[in-house]
């Protein structure tokens, strides 16, 4: 057996990378075990996604009360969400509230970006390299770096030559941006672009939207939460969270057990109309069971939404451009909107279809398409993220024998339960590839508790080396791939299938996302824990 030092010879028992919701909760749980824990965070405060994404209109698509942490009765009792779908400033305040209540900041080092993490076999430990040159060590390394946290800019010639202001939505400045009277461009019409466009349309002088692929979107139906509703929510938390535990992706919406063709045409239409009028993801997560697997069933809801777009957008030519032709409804992550389509009825908003007239270059004054040059004061890049594996690629992770994670995952991630990687002992991922995501705090709570259980087990049994086995990784990776078969979403280019043409080498679809049900995921992980983690190589 390799000699290994007691934990006290290392700087920390555990290091966590990232102080978003995952890192915050993981810190809390590991501290409860009495461990010496340090979190390294690139930003200047907690919040992760909600710290960085300060763009106008950023808000939840999950119901606020289904999103907050559920583990503490005190947090639930003391916090009040003001809207059914809270905006980013409120959610960031919530993260800060949690950090204050749990006194988290004393163990978080901000302004500390991790550049590398190297496994040391002789001491069974990890050495972290921070950008300031320091190199703390630990026994266990928990990555809490988020599935959508590495923003990407388009690879368009001349991008740096633009002389106005330019922002990526996920690197939005803390100071307010003044849009009054400005000529503004938005590139990108995903969930982020849609929230941005509908929010700034009435503030800017003129808005030009550059759309490459139209996306399906459905109404959010946000509203303030009044006192009566607040009381109802607080009294109903046990039921709300119990429901989230039962559903496919931890949202509060339960799928309809019926198939789209098991009802009459009139009933189907009435069902869609009802869902279109309701709050949140119901039309996506609570729709007929076959709309995301059966092309004909999917066509019925796609046709319904297309009709809604035609009704809402005055100019029929613009409406046609806004109706997706390349994929069916819900086969990409569904953006939820608030008068997004009506924004195109405004005189100061113009839609440019760059599939028809591609962007040729960014110029000092604006954007030049194959048709003409547009002049702008501000360009907003709502161009998304190097999703799921992108944040792992950015850190130089090296496991046993100096193997680089980047090389190991060159053809797509290979994991054990989405939590561990063979050859990377004592490294555990929260919300990494191949794990259940969905309504993410629900998944975070489960994974963090699982990780905490594993580390407790190691501590109680004097184990200093925990590693996924090749068989464990092969079985889980094949399982995750098999789960994706037959899903219409896996036949479509999106961040969910690993496509990002702004990043070298990310132009082939991969299976980076677990697409089974959250209850099945938890059952499998529970089973592993109940068997004393015997599927891992432990010593
Ligand atoms: P998305 O959903 O990945 O959307 C990015 C958008 O940017 C999408 O419309 C892209 O068009 C567009 N894009 C990306 N690169 C380019 C270039 N080079 N030229 C033109 N247009 C481009 O990211 P979001 O931030 O909106 O949302 C990510 C997730 O965050 C969301 O799903 C929620 O879970 C929260 P494309 O479709 O690729 O043609």
XYZ file of C-alpha atoms and ligand atoms in Angstrom:
578
model
C 0.000 0.000 0.000
C 1.270 3.475 -0.870
C 2.396 5.442 2.155
C 0.150 8.429 2.551
C 0.338 11.286 5.010
C -2.347 12.036 7.531
C -4.667 14.747 6.321
C -2.979 17.173 8.713
C 0.124 17.212 6.486
C -2.046 18.667 3.733
C -3.361 22.225 3.689
C -6.996 21.106 3.641
C -9.062 17.967 3.906
C -11.117 19.161 0.965
C -10.931 21.880 -1.648
C -14.015 22.921 -3.561
C -13.703 24.797 -6.844
C -16.533 27.298 -7.268
C -18.843 29.182 -4.894
C -22.083 28.873 -6.809
C -25.003 26.960 -5.312
C -23.113 23.640 -5.542
C -19.950 24.912 -3.900
C -21.834 26.784 -1.193
C -23.886 23.785 -0.131
C -20.915 21.421 -0.395
C -18.893 23.682 1.882
C -21.694 23.699 4.435
C -22.019 19.912 4.421
C -18.277 19.152 4.606
C -17.822 21.630 7.434
C -20.534 19.757 9.322
C -18.261 16.697 9.101
C -15.627 18.713 10.911
C -13.332 18.866 7.882
C -10.946 21.663 7.007
C -12.427 22.952 3.764
C -11.485 25.785 1.406
C -13.452 27.082 -1.559
C -11.693 28.898 -4.401
C -13.900 31.182 -6.462
C -12.971 33.381 -9.422
C -15.653 36.012 -8.730
C -15.741 38.513 -5.882
C -18.777 36.980 -4.198
C -20.922 33.850 -4.011
C -23.681 32.963 -6.480
C -21.999 31.435 -9.566
C -24.505 31.686 -12.409
C -26.395 34.407 -10.526
C -23.206 36.314 -9.837
C -22.049 36.402 -13.461
C -25.284 36.598 -15.468
C -26.322 40.169 -14.698
C -27.699 40.872 -18.158
C -30.996 42.761 -18.372
C -33.970 40.476 -17.840
C -32.019 37.510 -16.415
C -34.461 35.476 -14.386
C -35.600 31.990 -13.331
C -37.559 29.704 -15.581
C -38.139 27.420 -12.584
C -40.702 28.564 -10.028
C -38.766 30.518 -7.368
C -40.171 28.425 -4.517
C -39.092 25.198 -6.221
C -35.580 26.568 -6.772
C -34.299 27.645 -3.349
C -32.455 25.263 -1.022
C -34.781 22.838 0.720
C -32.415 21.437 3.356
C -32.876 24.128 6.009
C -36.226 24.972 7.586
C -34.691 28.200 8.841
C -33.670 29.356 5.356
C -37.123 28.475 4.047
C -38.866 30.330 6.827
C -36.771 33.476 6.594
C -36.598 34.008 2.850
C -39.499 35.357 0.792
C -39.502 35.303 -2.990
C -41.202 38.360 -4.420
C -42.156 36.843 -7.783
C -43.107 33.441 -9.135
C -39.955 33.632 -11.273
C -37.401 35.827 -9.517
C -35.024 38.071 -11.406
C -31.226 37.799 -11.144
C -30.736 40.615 -8.591
C -33.112 38.888 -6.186
C -31.551 35.473 -6.733
C -28.071 36.878 -6.148
C -29.394 38.422 -2.917
C -30.743 34.993 -1.998
C -27.294 33.433 -2.503
C -25.779 36.173 -0.341
C -28.455 35.585 2.307
C -27.566 31.881 2.402
C -23.843 32.693 2.631
C -24.531 35.052 5.550
C -26.831 32.665 7.396
C -24.405 29.762 7.121
C -21.356 31.984 7.615
C -19.826 30.559 4.457
C -17.538 33.392 3.368
C -14.865 32.758 6.006
C -13.910 29.581 4.124
C -14.201 31.003 0.610
C -11.281 32.683 -1.116
C -12.620 35.034 -3.795
C -10.765 36.425 -6.832
C -9.057 33.036 -7.023
C -9.263 31.289 -10.362
C -7.961 27.724 -10.409
C -5.598 27.157 -13.332
C -4.614 23.540 -12.673
C -5.238 20.614 -10.356
C -2.629 17.868 -10.219
C -3.016 14.538 -8.432
C -0.047 13.446 -6.318
C 0.034 9.671 -6.059
C 2.686 9.531 -3.334
C 0.570 11.531 -0.924
C -2.843 10.631 -2.352
C -3.667 14.271 -2.579
C -4.427 17.067 -5.008
C -2.303 20.146 -5.556
C -4.227 23.124 -6.885
C -2.542 25.912 -8.828
C -4.149 29.294 -8.467
C -3.489 32.079 -10.918
C -1.656 34.031 -8.178
C 0.942 31.253 -8.024
C -0.092 29.658 -4.716
C -0.474 25.870 -4.593
C -2.682 24.585 -1.782
C -3.055 20.821 -1.252
C -5.948 18.652 -0.128
C -7.101 15.034 0.132
C -10.431 15.469 -1.672
C -11.140 17.755 -4.577
C -14.752 18.661 -5.350
C -15.449 20.438 -8.617
C -18.496 22.707 -8.403
C -17.771 24.600 -11.597
C -21.212 24.566 -13.202
C -22.541 23.187 -16.491
C -23.066 26.618 -18.083
C -20.277 28.812 -16.777
C -17.749 29.200 -19.582
C -19.140 31.865 -21.923
C -18.152 31.809 -25.578
C -17.852 34.629 -28.068
C -18.453 34.089 -31.769
C -15.428 33.595 -33.946
C -16.181 36.511 -36.254
C -13.422 38.439 -37.970
C -12.849 41.936 -36.635
C -14.536 41.271 -33.293
C -11.983 43.279 -31.353
C -12.054 46.197 -33.768
C -15.508 47.394 -32.641
C -15.231 50.842 -31.083
C -18.510 50.902 -29.169
C -19.336 48.939 -26.029
C -19.517 45.132 -26.299
C -20.681 42.678 -23.652
C -21.207 38.957 -23.349
C -24.384 38.413 -21.322
C -22.557 36.183 -18.831
C -19.856 38.808 -18.229
C -22.232 41.717 -17.787
C -20.818 44.699 -15.858
C -21.946 45.411 -12.315
C -22.671 49.044 -13.204
C -25.916 49.695 -15.092
C -25.622 50.006 -18.880
C -27.396 53.041 -20.317
C -29.452 52.042 -23.341
C -31.422 55.263 -23.795
C -31.344 56.350 -27.420
C -28.618 53.807 -28.265
C -28.331 51.656 -31.361
C -28.004 48.146 -29.967
C -27.281 44.749 -31.544
C -28.048 41.397 -29.950
C -26.398 38.318 -31.441
C -28.077 35.093 -30.294
C -31.670 34.081 -29.616
C -31.380 31.313 -27.007
C -32.956 31.582 -23.539
C -30.563 34.429 -22.691
C -31.017 36.383 -25.933
C -34.792 36.153 -25.601
C -34.775 37.502 -22.022
C -32.423 40.301 -23.044
C -34.332 41.308 -26.189
C -37.769 41.457 -24.547
C -36.328 43.520 -21.677
C -34.328 46.147 -23.550
C -36.600 46.589 -26.591
C -38.484 49.442 -24.939
C -35.338 51.070 -23.491
C -33.077 51.313 -26.525
C -33.186 53.755 -29.396
C -33.017 50.952 -31.949
C -32.521 47.214 -31.544
C -31.264 44.858 -34.237
C -31.492 41.144 -33.452
C -29.155 38.822 -35.337
C -30.796 35.403 -35.362
C -29.024 32.343 -36.774
C -31.528 29.717 -35.632
C -35.055 30.490 -34.466
C -35.969 28.951 -31.122
C -39.328 27.805 -29.819
C -40.421 29.769 -26.770
C -43.540 29.759 -24.597
C -44.976 32.319 -22.160
C -43.525 32.481 -18.641
C -46.605 34.151 -17.078
C -44.623 35.656 -14.226
C -46.449 37.514 -11.434
C -45.760 39.044 -8.051
C -46.358 36.859 -5.007
C -48.872 38.490 -2.663
C -49.087 37.911 1.102
C -51.752 35.241 0.823
C -49.760 33.325 -1.787
C -46.588 33.763 0.288
C -48.255 32.112 3.271
C -49.522 29.306 1.065
C -46.055 28.717 -0.387
C -44.404 28.625 3.023
C -46.971 26.214 4.405
C -46.693 24.112 1.252
C -42.897 23.680 1.063
C -42.928 20.004 2.133
C -45.377 19.183 -0.679
C -43.552 21.346 -3.233
C -40.229 19.609 -2.607
C -41.825 16.161 -2.349
C -43.325 16.762 -5.786
C -39.991 17.878 -7.224
C -38.487 14.601 -5.980
C -41.037 12.596 -7.934
C -40.886 14.312 -11.304
C -38.614 13.460 -14.224
C -36.347 16.500 -13.993
C -37.238 17.849 -10.504
C -39.541 20.594 -11.779
C -42.955 20.902 -10.157
C -44.661 19.974 -13.434
C -45.833 16.397 -13.782
C -46.007 14.888 -17.302
C -49.389 13.913 -18.658
C -49.486 10.100 -18.860
C -51.461 10.274 -22.126
C -50.022 10.218 -25.619
C -50.815 13.142 -27.934
C -52.971 10.907 -30.159
C -54.859 9.224 -27.337
C -57.182 12.231 -27.233
C -59.345 13.837 -29.905
C -58.033 16.762 -31.976
C -60.289 19.124 -29.992
C -59.074 17.806 -26.637
C -55.460 18.083 -27.730
C -55.928 21.651 -28.862
C -57.700 22.516 -25.595
C -54.866 20.895 -23.617
C -52.215 22.918 -25.455
C -54.252 26.087 -25.008
C -54.489 25.436 -21.271
C -50.740 24.760 -20.961
C -49.917 27.866 -23.019
C -51.908 29.925 -20.510
C -50.182 28.438 -17.460
C -47.000 29.440 -15.640
C -43.576 28.020 -16.306
C -42.331 24.831 -17.893
C -45.660 22.947 -17.809
C -45.970 23.072 -21.587
C -42.543 21.393 -21.854
C -42.249 19.187 -18.761
C -45.939 18.567 -18.127
C -47.124 17.926 -21.662
C -48.210 14.640 -23.318
C -45.654 11.928 -22.553
C -44.632 11.407 -26.194
C -44.025 14.924 -27.532
C -40.265 14.712 -27.047
C -39.852 11.214 -28.499
C -42.438 10.883 -31.258
C -42.020 13.047 -34.331
C -45.742 13.142 -35.160
C -46.725 13.961 -31.573
C -44.073 16.658 -31.545
C -45.432 18.120 -34.782
C -48.810 18.729 -33.110
C -47.343 20.960 -30.412
C -44.879 22.588 -32.828
C -47.788 23.482 -35.153
C -49.732 24.870 -32.201
C -46.871 27.117 -31.088
C -46.209 28.210 -34.702
C -49.824 29.366 -34.918
C -49.372 31.348 -31.704
C -46.294 33.055 -33.137
C -48.224 33.968 -36.299
C -51.030 35.393 -34.158
C -48.665 37.447 -32.020
C -46.277 38.852 -34.647
C -47.906 41.381 -36.959
C -45.573 41.123 -39.954
C -46.091 37.643 -41.457
C -42.564 37.621 -42.928
C -41.042 38.283 -39.510
C -43.316 35.667 -37.929
C -42.097 33.033 -40.410
C -38.488 33.853 -39.563
C -39.245 33.399 -35.856
C -40.773 29.949 -36.377
C -38.090 27.253 -36.100
C -37.844 24.972 -39.114
C -34.775 22.942 -38.101
C -36.097 21.304 -34.938
C -39.303 20.524 -33.086
C -40.751 22.244 -30.038
C -38.921 21.410 -26.805
C -36.052 19.543 -28.429
C -33.697 22.274 -27.254
C -33.883 23.776 -23.780
C -37.141 25.746 -23.939
C -36.770 29.499 -23.394
C -39.691 31.061 -21.536
C -40.709 34.547 -22.626
C -42.665 37.629 -21.612
C -43.964 39.526 -24.655
C -40.873 38.441 -26.608
C -42.790 38.059 -29.862
C -44.530 41.403 -29.370
C -41.092 43.079 -29.256
C -40.936 42.494 -33.020
C -44.110 44.565 -33.471
C -42.243 47.641 -32.268
C -40.973 50.168 -34.814
C -37.550 50.257 -33.170
C -36.899 46.500 -33.389
C -35.564 44.729 -36.464
C -34.871 41.032 -37.016
C -31.956 40.035 -39.226
C -31.900 36.402 -40.297
C -28.194 35.629 -40.526
C -28.899 32.217 -41.981
C -29.981 34.233 -45.057
C -27.523 37.124 -44.827
C -24.547 35.860 -42.778
C -22.392 38.143 -40.657
C -19.170 38.699 -42.582
C -17.292 40.708 -40.009
C -17.482 43.057 -37.066
C -16.282 46.497 -38.072
C -15.148 49.451 -35.924
C -18.660 50.881 -36.372
C -20.842 47.797 -36.172
C -21.708 44.566 -37.974
C -21.375 43.815 -41.683
C -23.591 41.103 -43.133
C -23.548 39.852 -46.713
C -26.229 42.481 -47.366
C -25.102 45.656 -45.593
C -23.221 47.281 -42.740
C -25.187 48.121 -39.578
C -23.879 50.766 -37.174
C -24.131 50.278 -33.412
C -23.264 51.877 -30.084
C -23.522 48.568 -28.220
C -23.140 44.921 -29.285
C -24.525 42.274 -26.930
C -23.259 38.735 -27.388
C -25.950 36.343 -26.125
C -23.974 33.540 -27.705
C -24.043 30.963 -24.936
C -21.530 28.720 -23.270
C -18.987 25.998 -23.798
C -21.427 23.809 -21.911
C -20.936 20.930 -19.473
C -17.348 19.960 -20.311
C -16.155 23.498 -21.151
C -15.337 24.460 -17.570
C -13.379 21.225 -17.154
C -11.405 21.942 -20.334
C -10.364 25.319 -18.961
C -8.631 23.869 -15.893
C -5.590 21.663 -16.415
C -6.788 18.588 -14.481
C -4.140 15.864 -14.324
C -4.874 12.552 -12.682
C -2.720 9.558 -11.728
C 0.331 9.228 -13.976
C -0.105 12.792 -15.214
C -3.009 11.884 -17.517
C -4.842 15.006 -18.671
C -8.614 15.056 -18.312
C -8.817 17.006 -21.582
C -7.137 14.111 -23.397
C -9.185 11.478 -21.629
C -12.421 13.193 -22.636
C -11.347 14.118 -26.159
C -14.179 12.111 -27.725
C -16.676 12.976 -24.995
C -16.824 12.566 -21.225
C -16.585 9.162 -19.545
C -17.743 9.083 -15.941
C -18.987 6.942 -13.114
C -22.460 8.216 -12.112
C -21.453 11.627 -13.435
C -19.537 11.963 -10.167
C -16.124 10.393 -10.660
C -13.558 9.604 -13.340
C -11.263 6.594 -13.546
C -7.649 7.671 -13.050
C -8.684 10.779 -11.075
C -8.769 9.481 -7.499
C -10.387 11.598 -4.782
C -11.820 14.015 -7.352
C -15.602 14.271 -7.234
C -17.770 16.333 -9.555
C -20.978 18.088 -8.538
C -23.088 18.886 -11.621
C -20.465 17.556 -13.986
C -21.206 15.647 -17.202
C -23.530 12.578 -17.127
C -25.387 13.702 -14.032
C -29.070 14.598 -13.680
C -29.417 18.394 -14.064
C -33.035 19.608 -14.515
C -34.227 21.991 -11.797
C -30.661 22.318 -10.699
C -30.756 23.065 -6.942
C -32.755 19.888 -6.431
C -30.044 17.914 -8.228
C -27.305 19.832 -6.401
C -28.757 18.961 -3.011
C -28.887 15.296 -3.900
C -25.363 15.129 -5.339
C -23.782 17.148 -2.549
C -25.395 14.886 0.039
C -24.110 11.834 -1.867
C -20.580 13.273 -2.045
C -20.734 14.116 1.659
C -21.794 10.543 2.423
C -18.865 9.178 0.439
C -16.335 11.449 2.154
C -17.823 10.602 5.560
C -17.461 6.923 4.708
C -13.811 7.465 3.735
C -13.113 9.330 6.953
C -14.848 6.755 9.153
C -13.005 3.895 7.482
C -9.588 5.498 7.218
C -9.684 5.461 3.410
C -7.387 7.863 1.601
C -7.894 6.848 -2.019
C -11.273 6.598 -3.767
C -11.393 5.881 -7.464
C -13.937 4.881 -10.071
C -13.150 1.561 -11.761
C -12.872 1.113 -15.547
C -15.918 -1.214 -15.468
C -17.945 1.273 -13.436
C -17.134 4.047 -15.905
C -17.824 1.874 -18.941
C -21.212 0.748 -17.596
C -22.366 4.250 -16.626
C -21.148 5.872 -19.836
C -22.907 3.212 -21.942
C -26.039 3.597 -19.820
C -26.071 7.374 -20.322
C -25.597 6.946 -24.078
C -28.400 4.368 -24.249
C -30.760 6.688 -22.364
C -30.263 9.324 -25.025
C -31.345 7.036 -27.864
C -34.761 7.845 -29.284
C -34.903 11.335 -27.800
C -35.620 13.938 -30.459
C -33.355 16.356 -28.557
C -30.357 14.171 -29.270
C -30.855 14.674 -33.017
C -30.588 18.452 -32.723
C -27.537 20.723 -32.450
C -27.544 22.592 -29.137
C -25.484 22.981 -25.993
C -27.329 19.902 -24.749
C -25.667 17.808 -27.455
C -22.268 19.403 -26.981
C -22.308 21.592 -30.094
C -20.616 24.979 -29.941
C -19.008 26.035 -33.208
C -17.357 28.956 -31.441
C -15.034 26.429 -29.819
C -12.425 24.416 -31.719
C -13.395 20.752 -31.890
C -16.981 21.135 -30.592
C -18.760 20.521 -33.874
C -19.647 16.863 -33.345
C -22.557 15.825 -31.155
C -21.636 14.004 -27.960
C -23.584 12.611 -25.044
C -22.522 14.798 -22.139
C -25.923 15.022 -20.495
C -27.774 12.401 -18.492
C -31.249 12.245 -20.000
C -32.859 9.641 -17.755
C -35.170 10.468 -14.887
C -33.935 12.079 -11.700
C -35.634 9.442 -9.505
C -33.847 6.672 -11.456
C -30.550 8.535 -11.099
C -30.978 8.888 -7.368
C -32.018 5.239 -6.983
C -28.825 4.112 -8.700
C -26.595 6.376 -6.578
C -28.429 5.344 -3.383
C -27.813 1.713 -4.249
C -24.080 2.350 -4.580
C -23.957 4.051 -1.177
C -26.056 1.315 0.455
C -23.561 -1.282 -0.777
C -20.723 0.539 0.983
C -19.403 2.102 -2.246
C -18.032 -1.343 -3.125
C -18.171 -0.480 -6.845
C -15.292 1.948 -6.251
C -11.639 1.038 -5.810
C -11.083 2.006 -2.159
C -7.932 1.867 -0.082
P -27.725 29.095 -26.079
O -29.016 28.490 -25.781
O -26.587 28.189 -26.413
O -27.953 30.157 -27.251
C -26.891 30.796 -27.891
C -27.436 31.600 -29.031
O -26.366 32.290 -29.675
C -28.103 30.758 -30.105
O -29.173 31.482 -30.647
C -26.984 30.604 -31.125
O -27.412 30.311 -32.428
C -26.359 31.965 -31.057
N -24.971 31.970 -31.541
C -23.909 31.341 -30.993
N -22.812 31.563 -31.709
C -23.174 32.341 -32.752
C -22.483 32.894 -33.838
N -21.179 32.658 -33.996
N -23.164 33.645 -34.717
C -24.476 33.858 -34.529
N -25.200 33.367 -33.525
C -24.553 32.612 -32.637
O -27.204 29.993 -24.857
P -28.065 30.840 -23.825
O -27.106 31.647 -23.049
O -29.174 31.527 -24.505
O -28.710 29.758 -22.897
C -27.924 28.745 -22.278
C -28.670 28.149 -21.145
O -28.561 29.011 -20.011
C -30.130 28.003 -21.330
O -30.466 26.897 -22.073
C -30.607 27.927 -19.905
O -30.433 26.627 -19.392
C -29.726 28.892 -19.203
P -27.572 28.773 -32.943
O -28.818 28.284 -32.276
O -26.346 28.039 -32.450
O -27.645 28.867 -34.397
